[in-house]
Amino acid sequence: MSEQFPTISVAEAIRTKRAVRQFTDQPASEEAIRAVLNAGRRSQSSKNTQPWTFVAITERTTLEALSKTGGYTGHLAGAAFAVVIVAQPGYKFDVGQAAAYMQLAAWELGLGSCIASLHDEDAARAILGVPGELECYTAISFGYPAAPPAAPRPGGRRSFEEAVRWEQYSSDK
Ligand SMILES: Cc1cc2nc3c(=O)[nH]c(=O)nc-3n(C[C@H](O)[C@H](O)[C@H](O)COP(=O)(O)O)c2cc1C
């Protein structure tokens, strides 16, 4: 049976999405996991190369092992599931696109998420059986937030005036 997904606009999802690193024990349904993976699969890439394979992980032991492969990757251990983006070398921008699409799609479903940079890529490769010629430096934890998501906070982002320039970077060319 199909789940009733709540809907929020893309603008609202972008405005309210925050990094979530603590999750409840509630598992994510296969339908929700597939919706997140489909968002990654459908994201844009340079020349439509689609240089990725998405490894979806729900096994707790694998999540715990991956949580030890980076300096700030502890949140993987408690995730309902994680996705590791395995990619051809040289496609970091594309990997970022897929990550953002998946995280926003997840947020629409009430699933929080956080990126985990796998600094010890060799260890991550060994855990997942990834060949040495492929990169796997980005994992994303997903799960239902343990606490209500923090409100968008003033000062949480550089102001519009600080972050944006119109027409030119510098006025003194
Ligand atoms: C390229 C990239 C790498 C990141 N790596 C990590 C990481 O290894 N561990 C972690 O906890 N968060 C990581 N993050 C999450 C950022 O810390 C988070 O998005 C940022 O602090 C903004 O959080 P907020 O949206 O809650 O304000 C990463 C984010 C990006 C875009």
XYZ file of N, CA, C and O and ligand atoms in Angstrom:
723
model
N 0.847 -1.196 0.000
C 0.000 0.000 0.000
C 0.888 1.254 0.000
O 1.899 1.294 0.671
N 0.448 2.239 -0.720
C 1.260 3.445 -0.859
C 1.170 4.318 0.397
O 0.101 4.503 0.955
N 2.328 4.824 0.825
C 2.339 5.733 1.977
C 1.772 7.083 1.576
O 1.899 7.496 0.440
N 1.177 7.763 2.535
C 0.739 9.135 2.293
C 1.894 10.060 2.626
O 2.202 10.288 3.784
N 2.563 10.560 1.633
C 3.667 11.472 1.888
C 3.125 12.888 2.054
O 2.343 13.339 1.238
N 3.532 13.571 3.110
C 3.163 14.986 3.187
C 3.898 15.748 2.090
O 4.939 15.293 1.631
N 3.360 16.851 1.683
C 4.068 17.600 0.644
C 4.395 19.005 1.126
O 3.569 19.675 1.742
N 5.621 19.415 0.872
C 5.995 20.797 1.081
C 6.630 21.264 -0.213
O 7.102 20.447 -1.000
N 6.629 22.571 -0.430
C 7.194 23.085 -1.677
C 8.713 22.945 -1.652
O 9.328 22.808 -0.577
N 9.309 22.986 -2.827
C 10.773 22.954 -2.919
C 11.357 24.130 -2.137
O 12.322 23.962 -1.384
N 10.739 25.307 -2.292
C 11.254 26.495 -1.593
C 11.227 26.285 -0.076
O 12.187 26.624 0.629
N 10.150 25.691 0.408
C 10.029 25.461 1.852
C 11.042 24.409 2.318
O 11.644 24.527 3.399
N 11.244 23.396 1.494
C 12.229 22.365 1.846
C 13.625 22.980 1.937
O 14.371 22.721 2.885
N 13.974 23.825 0.997
C 15.302 24.460 1.009
C 15.428 25.372 2.228
O 16.464 25.405 2.892
N 14.344 26.078 2.548
C 14.392 27.043 3.659
C 14.536 26.345 5.009
O 15.238 26.823 5.896
N 13.877 25.200 5.151
C 13.794 24.591 6.489
C 14.769 23.449 6.724
O 14.981 23.044 7.868
N 15.365 22.907 5.681
C 16.225 21.732 5.866
C 17.486 22.077 6.646
O 18.172 23.031 6.345
N 17.740 21.303 7.680
C 18.951 21.459 8.479
C 19.651 20.120 8.565
O 19.039 19.080 8.349
N 20.915 20.139 8.913
C 21.631 18.876 9.118
C 21.039 18.178 10.347
O 20.877 18.795 11.396
N 20.703 16.915 10.214
C 20.174 16.109 11.325
C 21.151 14.961 11.559
O 21.441 14.191 10.639
N 21.662 14.868 12.779
C 22.678 13.852 13.086
C 22.226 12.861 14.148
O 22.947 11.925 14.457
N 21.026 13.110 14.705
C 20.507 12.175 15.722
C 19.123 11.729 15.300
O 18.257 12.562 14.972
N 18.951 10.418 15.318
C 17.753 9.840 14.732
C 17.019 8.968 15.745
O 17.622 8.411 16.669
N 15.703 8.821 15.546
C 14.930 7.881 16.354
C 15.223 6.461 15.851
O 15.907 6.273 14.843
N 14.650 5.479 16.564
C 14.836 4.079 16.144
C 13.884 3.685 15.014
O 13.941 2.550 14.541
N 13.012 4.592 14.627
C 12.014 4.242 13.612
C 12.689 3.918 12.275
O 13.452 4.740 11.754
N 12.424 2.726 11.745
C 13.017 2.425 10.444
C 12.311 3.213 9.336
O 11.176 3.644 9.513
N 12.973 3.378 8.231
C 12.346 4.004 7.061
C 11.770 2.883 6.195
O 12.378 1.818 6.072
N 10.611 3.139 5.619
C 10.000 2.114 4.766
C 10.820 1.957 3.485
O 11.541 2.874 3.074
N 10.660 0.802 2.869
C 11.372 0.603 1.601
C 10.917 1.645 0.575
O 11.708 2.144 -0.219
N 9.638 2.002 0.643
C 9.117 3.000 -0.300
C 9.826 4.345 -0.126
O 10.187 5.008 -1.107
N 10.027 4.734 1.128
C 10.722 6.002 1.389
C 12.183 5.917 0.942
O 12.717 6.848 0.328
N 12.830 4.792 1.231
C 14.241 4.638 0.823
C 14.350 4.692 -0.704
O 15.221 5.367 -1.260
N 13.434 4.033 -1.366
C 13.469 4.038 -2.837
C 13.204 5.438 -3.383
O 13.780 5.842 -4.389
N 12.322 6.200 -2.714
C 12.046 7.572 -3.168
C 13.312 8.423 -3.075
O 13.619 9.222 -3.976
N 14.064 8.241 -2.001
C 15.324 8.993 -1.830
C 16.324 8.580 -2.911
O 16.954 9.413 -3.565
N 16.449 7.274 -3.136
C 17.403 6.786 -4.143
C 17.005 7.262 -5.550
O 17.863 7.609 -6.364
N 15.702 7.307 -5.809
C 15.256 7.785 -7.117
C 15.610 9.250 -7.329
O 15.942 9.666 -8.441
N 15.551 10.038 -6.250
C 15.925 11.453 -6.369
C 17.396 11.569 -6.754
O 17.775 12.415 -7.576
N 18.244 10.718 -6.190
C 19.658 10.727 -6.567
C 19.852 10.285 -8.009
O 20.569 10.915 -8.784
N 19.162 9.224 -8.362
C 19.279 8.669 -9.718
C 18.825 9.680 -10.774
O 19.323 9.708 -11.891
N 17.863 10.530 -10.408
C 17.305 11.473 -11.384
C 18.038 12.803 -11.412
O 17.710 13.676 -12.217
N 19.023 12.998 -10.550
C 19.639 14.323 -10.480
C 20.515 14.570 -11.707
O 20.867 13.650 -12.446
N 20.845 15.844 -11.910
C 21.601 16.211 -13.107
C 23.084 15.888 -12.943
O 23.600 15.836 -11.828
N 23.753 15.667 -14.075
C 25.199 15.428 -14.045
C 25.805 15.949 -15.340
O 25.113 16.074 -16.349
N 27.091 16.237 -15.282
C 27.785 16.781 -16.444
C 27.622 15.851 -17.645
O 27.927 14.655 -17.554
N 27.134 16.403 -18.742
C 26.898 15.642 -19.978
C 26.049 14.391 -19.728
O 26.169 13.398 -20.434
N 25.258 14.432 -18.708
C 24.410 13.294 -18.311
C 25.231 12.016 -18.102
O 24.776 10.908 -18.381
N 26.446 12.204 -17.582
C 27.359 11.071 -17.376
C 26.812 10.067 -16.359
O 27.086 8.874 -16.465
N 26.065 10.584 -15.382
C 25.553 9.720 -14.295
C 26.686 8.834 -13.764
O 26.622 7.606 -13.842
N 27.728 9.489 -13.218
C 28.959 8.753 -12.896
C 28.884 7.977 -11.578
O 29.903 7.697 -10.971
N 27.689 7.640 -11.134
C 27.507 7.135 -9.772
C 26.829 5.782 -9.702
O 26.114 5.348 -10.592
N 27.068 5.148 -8.570
C 26.242 4.029 -8.114
C 25.913 4.335 -6.659
O 26.795 4.748 -5.896
N 24.664 4.178 -6.305
C 24.227 4.493 -4.938
C 24.156 3.201 -4.136
O 23.392 2.302 -4.491
N 24.951 3.116 -3.088
C 24.913 1.924 -2.234
C 24.041 2.255 -1.020
O 24.389 3.123 -0.213
N 22.886 1.590 -0.957
C 21.933 1.822 0.148
C 22.224 0.816 1.250
O 22.338 -0.385 0.996
N 22.349 1.318 2.472
C 22.754 0.465 3.594
C 21.743 0.585 4.736
O 21.471 1.690 5.225
N 21.203 -0.561 5.152
C 20.296 -0.585 6.305
C 20.851 -1.455 7.440
O 20.369 -1.382 8.557
N 21.858 -2.284 7.127
C 22.430 -3.188 8.138
C 23.169 -2.376 9.194
O 24.088 -1.603 8.868
N 22.791 -2.588 10.464
C 23.391 -1.795 11.556
C 24.908 -1.990 11.629
O 25.653 -1.037 11.853
N 25.369 -3.239 11.434
C 26.816 -3.484 11.572
C 27.605 -2.716 10.502
O 28.685 -2.195 10.779
N 27.038 -2.630 9.303
C 27.723 -1.887 8.232
C 27.699 -0.388 8.538
O 28.703 0.316 8.349
N 26.555 0.101 9.036
C 26.458 1.523 9.387
C 27.483 1.867 10.470
O 28.159 2.901 10.413
N 27.604 0.961 11.453
C 28.565 1.208 12.544
C 29.999 1.189 12.026
O 30.830 2.018 12.424
N 30.292 0.259 11.139
C 31.659 0.188 10.584
C 31.967 1.461 9.794
O 33.035 2.066 9.944
N 31.012 1.906 8.984
C 31.236 3.127 8.186
C 31.387 4.359 9.075
O 32.103 5.303 8.730
N 30.717 4.341 10.234
C 30.758 5.507 11.128
C 32.159 5.744 11.676
O 32.432 6.793 12.255
N 33.060 4.759 11.473
C 34.436 4.906 11.972
C 35.414 5.251 10.857
O 36.623 5.182 11.052
N 34.918 5.624 9.684
C 35.830 5.855 8.554
C 36.079 7.342 8.280
O 36.610 7.679 7.218
N 35.697 8.197 9.206
C 35.962 9.626 9.019
C 35.999 10.331 10.354
O 35.631 9.755 11.389
N 36.409 11.586 10.332
C 36.531 12.348 11.569
C 35.187 12.755 12.149
O 35.057 12.946 13.353
N 34.184 12.922 11.303
C 32.879 13.447 11.734
C 31.753 12.579 11.177
O 30.763 13.078 10.655
N 31.954 11.281 11.290
C 31.034 10.342 10.637
C 30.228 9.513 11.643
O 29.546 8.571 11.253
N 30.309 9.890 12.925
C 29.658 9.119 13.984
C 28.157 8.977 13.784
O 27.556 7.972 14.182
N 27.540 9.980 13.138
C 26.074 9.957 12.987
C 25.592 8.804 12.103
O 24.421 8.432 12.154
N 26.492 8.213 11.321
C 26.077 7.080 10.484
C 25.598 5.898 11.334
O 24.716 5.141 10.920
N 26.183 5.759 12.521
C 25.890 4.582 13.348
C 24.421 4.489 13.731
O 23.862 3.393 13.822
N 23.763 5.631 13.925
C 22.373 5.615 14.383
C 21.353 5.893 13.300
O 20.170 6.081 13.582
N 21.806 5.920 12.050
C 20.888 6.248 10.950
C 19.941 5.085 10.658
O 20.272 3.918 10.887
N 18.747 5.410 10.156
C 17.817 4.354 9.707
C 18.393 3.678 8.471
O 18.272 2.477 8.276
N 18.999 4.474 7.637
C 19.728 3.949 6.484
C 20.725 4.997 6.030
O 20.650 6.160 6.445
N 21.662 4.565 5.222
C 22.632 5.506 4.656
C 22.783 5.195 3.178
O 22.493 4.082 2.720
N 23.217 6.204 2.455
C 23.552 6.013 1.046
C 25.001 6.448 0.863
O 25.374 7.556 1.262
N 25.803 5.566 0.313
C 27.163 5.939 -0.079
C 27.153 6.136 -1.594
O 26.654 5.277 -2.336
N 27.665 7.287 -2.023
C 27.704 7.568 -3.456
C 29.067 7.127 -3.982
O 30.095 7.754 -3.694
N 29.080 6.036 -4.704
C 30.312 5.527 -5.333
C 30.385 6.150 -6.719
O 29.403 6.124 -7.464
N 31.525 6.748 -7.033
C 31.583 7.535 -8.275
C 32.879 7.332 -9.029
O 33.916 6.997 -8.444
N 32.794 7.577 -10.329
C 34.009 7.643 -11.127
C 34.848 8.819 -10.610
O 34.282 9.810 -10.147
N 36.168 8.733 -10.713
C 36.997 9.832 -10.214
C 36.742 11.130 -10.986
O 36.453 11.082 -12.184
N 36.831 12.265 -10.290
C 36.743 13.565 -10.946
C 35.330 14.115 -11.069
O 35.108 15.055 -11.831
N 34.385 13.565 -10.351
C 32.996 14.015 -10.481
C 32.436 14.519 -9.155
O 31.271 14.276 -8.834
N 33.261 15.250 -8.402
C 32.828 15.699 -7.077
C 31.584 16.596 -7.150
O 30.686 16.499 -6.321
N 31.557 17.472 -8.155
C 30.411 18.385 -8.280
C 29.134 17.588 -8.499
O 28.096 17.866 -7.882
N 29.223 16.584 -9.365
C 28.047 15.762 -9.680
C 27.571 14.992 -8.442
O 26.366 14.865 -8.192
N 28.527 14.482 -7.685
C 28.177 13.766 -6.449
C 27.422 14.710 -5.505
O 26.426 14.321 -4.884
N 27.878 15.968 -5.452
C 27.200 16.954 -4.613
C 25.770 17.214 -5.063
O 24.877 17.412 -4.239
N 25.578 17.212 -6.376
C 24.220 17.410 -6.902
C 23.304 16.285 -6.440
O 22.197 16.518 -5.955
N 23.773 15.055 -6.608
C 22.945 13.896 -6.238
C 22.665 13.910 -4.736
O 21.553 13.598 -4.293
N 23.674 14.284 -3.958
C 23.490 14.341 -2.500
C 22.397 15.346 -2.138
O 21.504 15.047 -1.342
N 22.460 16.525 -2.759
C 21.472 17.564 -2.437
C 20.067 17.117 -2.831
O 19.101 17.316 -2.075
N 19.948 16.517 -3.986
C 18.613 16.055 -4.427
C 18.065 15.031 -3.427
O 16.903 15.089 -3.035
N 18.909 14.081 -3.032
C 18.434 13.041 -2.115
C 18.043 13.644 -0.770
O 17.031 13.262 -0.170
N 18.852 14.591 -0.280
C 18.572 15.170 1.037
C 17.274 15.983 1.024
O 16.506 15.945 1.981
N 17.028 16.697 -0.077
C 15.791 17.481 -0.146
C 14.580 16.570 -0.314
O 13.526 16.794 0.287
N 14.740 15.525 -1.123
C 13.634 14.575 -1.286
C 13.315 13.907 0.046
O 12.147 13.702 0.406
N 14.354 13.580 0.811
C 14.155 12.958 2.117
C 13.421 13.905 3.060
O 12.496 13.512 3.772
N 13.830 15.154 3.045
C 13.227 16.156 3.946
C 11.734 16.286 3.681
O 10.933 16.453 4.595
N 11.359 16.209 2.417
C 9.943 16.282 2.065
C 9.161 15.142 2.741
O 7.987 15.282 3.062
N 9.843 14.013 2.969
C 9.192 12.847 3.579
C 9.337 12.835 5.098
O 8.990 11.850 5.748
N 9.908 13.905 5.645
C 10.102 13.965 7.094
C 11.384 13.294 7.558
O 11.610 13.137 8.758
N 12.212 12.866 6.618
C 13.480 12.204 6.968
C 14.595 13.232 7.027
O 14.868 13.927 6.039
N 15.260 13.321 8.171
C 16.433 14.170 8.292
C 17.640 13.470 7.689
O 17.614 12.258 7.439
N 18.694 14.240 7.484
C 19.890 13.641 6.876
C 21.116 14.474 7.205
O 21.006 15.638 7.589
N 22.258 13.860 7.033
C 23.512 14.602 7.151
C 24.584 13.893 6.327
O 24.662 12.662 6.314
N 25.391 14.688 5.669
C 26.524 14.142 4.923
C 27.584 13.649 5.896
O 27.758 14.214 6.977
N 28.280 12.590 5.525
C 29.450 12.115 6.272
C 30.593 11.976 5.261
O 30.474 11.209 4.299
N 31.635 12.754 5.456
C 32.792 12.670 4.557
C 33.685 11.519 5.013
O 34.178 11.523 6.144
N 33.874 10.540 4.134
C 34.613 9.327 4.496
C 36.098 9.548 4.206
O 36.607 9.226 3.135
N 36.773 10.145 5.195
C 38.184 10.508 4.979
C 39.038 9.280 4.720
O 39.985 9.320 3.949
N 38.729 8.177 5.402
C 39.470 6.933 5.166
C 38.727 6.138 4.087
O 38.014 5.171 4.345
N 38.915 6.622 2.868
C 38.179 6.045 1.736
C 38.518 4.573 1.535
O 37.653 3.778 1.145
N 39.770 4.210 1.790
C 40.164 2.803 1.611
C 39.391 1.902 2.564
O 38.964 0.808 2.179
N 39.213 2.373 3.801
C 38.449 1.573 4.769
C 37.005 1.440 4.305
O 36.416 0.356 4.376
N 36.438 2.543 3.806
C 35.047 2.504 3.319
C 34.934 1.547 2.124
O 33.991 0.756 2.038
N 35.929 1.616 1.230
C 35.926 0.700 0.069
C 35.927 -0.754 0.524
O 35.194 -1.589 -0.009
N 36.770 -1.036 1.529
C 36.891 -2.423 2.005
C 35.565 -2.894 2.618
O 35.137 -4.034 2.395
N 34.903 -2.013 3.355
C 33.628 -2.390 4.006
C 32.561 -2.716 2.958
O 31.783 -3.659 3.111
N 32.560 -1.941 1.871
C 31.466 -2.059 0.885
C 31.847 -2.868 -0.350
O 31.014 -3.084 -1.234
N 33.130 -3.272 -0.450
C 33.548 -4.028 -1.631
C 33.630 -3.169 -2.881
O 33.266 -3.604 -3.977
N 34.092 -1.938 -2.721
C 34.194 -1.007 -3.855
C 35.584 -1.129 -4.479
O 36.591 -1.045 -3.761
N 35.684 -1.305 -5.803
C 37.000 -1.399 -6.442
C 37.812 -0.111 -6.257
O 37.242 0.979 -6.180
N 39.128 -0.262 -6.224
C 40.037 0.843 -5.928
C 39.958 2.002 -6.904
O 40.279 3.132 -6.549
N 39.530 1.748 -8.132
C 39.507 2.837 -9.129
C 38.294 3.761 -8.946
O 38.206 4.807 -9.597
N 37.357 3.393 -8.084
C 36.173 4.238 -7.871
C 36.286 5.002 -6.553
O 36.898 4.522 -5.607
N 35.695 6.205 -6.533
C 35.730 7.019 -5.318
C 34.503 6.724 -4.455
O 33.426 6.415 -4.983
N 34.676 6.789 -3.165
C 33.494 6.676 -2.272
C 33.756 7.506 -1.028
O 33.908 6.991 0.062
N 33.806 8.818 -1.215
C 34.144 9.721 -0.116
C 32.905 10.358 0.507
O 33.018 11.102 1.467
N 31.714 10.103 -0.053
C 30.516 10.739 0.496
C 29.459 9.716 0.881
O 28.999 8.944 0.033
N 29.097 9.733 2.152
C 27.949 8.961 2.633
C 26.934 9.958 3.180
O 27.284 11.081 3.547
N 25.692 9.555 3.200
C 24.643 10.396 3.796
C 23.820 9.535 4.747
O 23.340 8.465 4.359
N 23.699 9.999 5.995
C 22.822 9.360 6.978
C 21.401 9.848 6.756
O 21.195 11.046 6.525
N 20.446 8.965 6.881
C 19.035 9.358 6.809
C 18.285 8.725 7.976
O 18.589 7.585 8.378
N 17.297 9.434 8.498
C 16.462 8.863 9.549
C 15.499 9.917 10.062
O 15.602 11.101 9.709
N 14.571 9.473 10.894
C 13.615 10.418 11.470
C 14.304 11.185 12.594
O 14.961 10.579 13.454
N 14.204 12.514 12.588
C 14.935 13.321 13.569
C 14.553 12.980 15.008
O 13.367 12.843 15.319
N 15.555 12.836 15.872
C 15.316 12.523 17.279
C 14.698 13.718 18.000
O 13.956 13.556 18.956
N 15.008 14.910 17.549
C 14.451 16.129 18.140
C 13.797 16.924 17.011
O 14.173 16.755 15.848
N 12.824 17.777 17.366
C 12.233 18.598 16.305
C 13.316 19.385 15.606
O 14.232 19.886 16.265
N 13.257 19.451 14.288
C 14.301 20.170 13.563
C 14.425 21.608 14.057
O 13.408 22.243 14.337
N 15.661 22.054 14.199
C 15.881 23.441 14.627
C 15.260 24.376 13.595
O 15.273 24.083 12.401
N 14.720 25.460 14.093
C 14.145 26.446 13.169
C 15.266 27.100 12.386
O 16.400 27.168 12.873
N 14.963 27.556 11.165
C 15.980 28.331 10.459
C 16.370 29.500 11.343
O 15.505 30.235 11.799
N 17.663 29.601 11.652
C 18.025 30.607 12.662
C 18.635 31.827 12.000
O 19.358 31.701 11.006
N 18.344 33.001 12.578
C 18.993 34.195 12.070
C 20.498 34.016 12.231
O 20.949 33.538 13.269
N 21.255 34.351 11.247
C 22.705 34.173 11.349
C 23.148 32.770 10.992
O 24.336 32.486 10.946
N 22.207 31.863 10.721
C 22.570 30.496 10.336
C 23.208 30.438 8.960
O 23.914 29.487 8.642
N 22.927 31.426 8.186
C 23.546 31.544 6.866
C 24.008 32.982 6.676
O 23.449 33.907 7.277
N 25.024 33.160 5.829
C 25.412 34.516 5.480
C 24.192 35.220 4.884
O 23.379 34.590 4.209
N 24.098 36.506 5.126
C 22.917 37.241 4.674
C 22.906 37.300 3.152
O 23.932 37.099 2.481
N 21.744 37.573 2.602
C 21.603 37.724 1.151
C 22.601 38.760 0.632
O 23.310 38.539 -0.348
N 22.685 39.881 1.352
C 23.569 40.975 0.913
C 25.028 40.534 0.917
O 25.823 40.931 0.068
N 25.379 39.692 1.884
C 26.765 39.224 1.987
C 27.091 38.180 0.920
O 28.196 38.140 0.386
N 26.116 37.325 0.630
C 26.397 36.169 -0.222
C 26.200 36.443 -1.709
O 26.690 35.678 -2.545
N 25.477 37.523 -2.048
C 25.087 37.738 -3.454
C 25.656 39.058 -3.956
O 25.680 40.052 -3.231
N 26.138 39.051 -5.175
C 26.500 40.304 -5.843
C 25.762 40.337 -7.171
O 25.635 39.307 -7.822
N 25.310 41.514 -7.542
C 24.578 41.662 -8.799
C 25.534 42.049 -9.917
O 26.344 42.957 -9.751
N 25.431 41.383 -11.003
C 26.077 41.717 -12.285
C 27.593 41.540 -12.324
O 28.142 41.094 -13.311
N 28.331 41.946 -11.277
C 29.791 41.886 -11.269
C 30.249 41.377 -9.913
O 29.599 41.642 -8.908
N 31.410 40.687 -9.890
C 31.985 40.331 -8.594
C 32.544 41.579 -7.939
O 32.292 41.884 -6.775
N 33.326 42.336 -8.741
C 33.972 43.534 -8.200
C 33.584 44.730 -9.040
O 33.536 44.631 -10.278
N 33.306 45.872 -8.396
C 32.921 47.058 -9.155
C 34.137 47.790 -9.697
O 34.043 48.568 -10.630
N 35.340 47.562 -9.110
C 36.537 48.249 -9.626
C 37.318 47.328 -10.574
O 38.278 46.694 -10.160
N 36.821 47.274 -11.815
C 37.470 46.406 -12.812
C 38.748 47.069 -13.308
O 38.791 48.269 -13.454
C 30.684 18.648 1.300
C 30.097 18.492 2.681
C 30.726 17.665 3.585
C 30.195 17.487 4.868
N 30.795 16.600 5.718
C 30.251 16.388 6.934
C 30.802 15.422 7.820
O 31.781 14.725 7.520
N 30.207 15.253 9.027
C 29.122 15.982 9.422
O 28.645 15.772 10.530
N 28.571 16.914 8.600
C 29.097 17.118 7.376
N 28.513 18.031 6.522
C 27.300 18.764 6.962
C 27.604 20.248 7.256
O 28.340 20.352 8.452
C 26.256 20.986 7.359
O 25.573 20.843 6.134
C 26.457 22.468 7.651
O 27.083 22.662 8.886
C 25.133 23.224 7.639
O 24.275 22.670 8.601
P 22.803 23.291 8.837
O 22.063 23.144 7.522
O 22.173 22.479 9.928
O 22.974 24.734 9.205
C 29.016 18.200 5.244
C 28.379 19.024 4.318
C 28.886 19.147 3.044
C 28.147 20.004 2.039
